[in-house]
């Protein structure tokens, strides 16, 4: 997987480091959650713009739970 820049200092080479490959490898071989969630959504203040959101793992869980709850609530209201 190569060296980590903070841990190995001078041994680390940017050209040999591929974060995507590292995250795929870690996600498929380790029992761990990814530590960062990135998504794009409309800016609620200006819908002609898009914003990039970067959330830590705990924040991401809260957002997705809220979205799931909102979709369940919307479906329930429509069936009344």
Tab-separated table of C-alpha atoms in Angstrom:
chain	number	residue	atom	x	y	z
A	1	UNK	CA	0.000	0.000	0.000
A	2	UNK	CA	2.971	2.317	0.266
A	3	UNK	CA	4.015	4.671	3.001
A	4	UNK	CA	1.903	7.149	4.941
A	5	UNK	CA	3.153	10.760	4.684
A	6	UNK	CA	2.761	11.615	8.373
A	7	UNK	CA	4.244	8.364	9.682
A	8	UNK	CA	7.046	7.683	7.215
A	9	UNK	CA	8.062	11.222	6.237
A	10	UNK	CA	10.811	11.120	3.595
A	11	UNK	CA	9.943	7.586	2.411
A	12	UNK	CA	6.520	8.736	1.188
A	13	UNK	CA	6.199	9.423	-2.561
A	14	UNK	CA	3.171	11.330	-3.855
A	15	UNK	CA	3.377	9.682	-7.294
A	16	UNK	CA	3.108	6.199	-5.762
A	17	UNK	CA	0.239	7.065	-3.411
A	18	UNK	CA	-3.344	6.460	-4.569
A	19	UNK	CA	-5.959	7.312	-1.934
A	20	UNK	CA	-8.768	5.712	-3.944
A	21	UNK	CA	-6.971	2.369	-4.121
A	22	UNK	CA	-6.134	2.586	-0.427
A	23	UNK	CA	-9.759	3.237	0.576
A	24	UNK	CA	-11.028	0.421	-1.647
A	25	UNK	CA	-8.447	-1.952	-0.183
A	26	UNK	CA	-9.225	-0.903	3.397
A	27	UNK	CA	-12.976	-1.144	2.843
A	28	UNK	CA	-12.811	-4.636	1.359
A	29	UNK	CA	-10.206	-6.172	3.658
A	30	UNK	CA	-10.869	-4.564	7.037
A	31	UNK	CA	-13.900	-4.450	9.297
A	32	UNK	CA	-14.091	-0.671	9.317
A	33	UNK	CA	-16.259	2.146	8.085
A	34	UNK	CA	-14.917	4.807	5.781
A	35	UNK	CA	-14.100	7.895	7.767
A	36	UNK	CA	-15.380	10.492	5.319
A	37	UNK	CA	-18.542	10.926	3.279
A	38	UNK	CA	-18.637	13.380	0.384
A	39	UNK	CA	-21.753	14.373	-1.533
A	40	UNK	CA	-23.076	17.232	-3.661
A	41	UNK	CA	-26.425	18.922	-3.034
A	42	UNK	CA	-28.260	22.104	-3.958
A	43	UNK	CA	-27.495	25.202	-1.936
A	44	UNK	CA	-30.735	25.855	-0.054
A	45	UNK	CA	-30.133	29.609	-0.189
A	46	UNK	CA	-29.390	29.678	-3.927
A	47	UNK	CA	-30.701	26.676	-5.890
A	48	UNK	CA	-28.648	27.595	-8.958
A	49	UNK	CA	-25.522	26.559	-7.012
A	50	UNK	CA	-24.326	23.174	-5.780
A	51	UNK	CA	-22.364	22.611	-2.581
A	52	UNK	CA	-19.889	19.867	-1.781
A	53	UNK	CA	-20.467	18.437	1.681
A	54	UNK	CA	-17.729	16.560	3.498
A	55	UNK	CA	-18.861	14.758	6.621
A	56	UNK	CA	-17.051	12.681	9.180
A	57	UNK	CA	-18.427	9.193	9.768
A	58	UNK	CA	-20.654	10.079	12.742
A	59	UNK	CA	-22.057	13.153	10.968
A	60	UNK	CA	-22.808	11.069	7.876
A	61	UNK	CA	-24.770	8.516	9.892
A	62	UNK	CA	-26.920	11.290	11.394
A	63	UNK	CA	-27.630	12.821	7.956
A	64	UNK	CA	-28.573	9.510	6.354
A	65	UNK	CA	-30.774	8.520	9.298
A	66	UNK	CA	-32.557	11.871	8.975
A	67	UNK	CA	-33.027	11.368	5.218
A	68	UNK	CA	-34.391	7.858	5.766
A	69	UNK	CA	-36.802	9.167	8.418
A	70	UNK	CA	-37.919	12.017	6.137
A	71	UNK	CA	-38.624	9.634	3.238
A	72	UNK	CA	-40.577	7.267	5.514
A	73	UNK	CA	-42.520	10.199	6.948
A	74	UNK	CA	-43.311	11.538	3.445
A	75	UNK	CA	-44.541	8.129	2.302
A	76	UNK	CA	-46.740	7.846	5.397
A	77	UNK	CA	-48.307	11.264	4.820
A	78	UNK	CA	-49.035	10.450	1.158
A	79	UNK	CA	-50.856	7.267	2.175
A	80	UNK	CA	-53.244	9.110	4.535
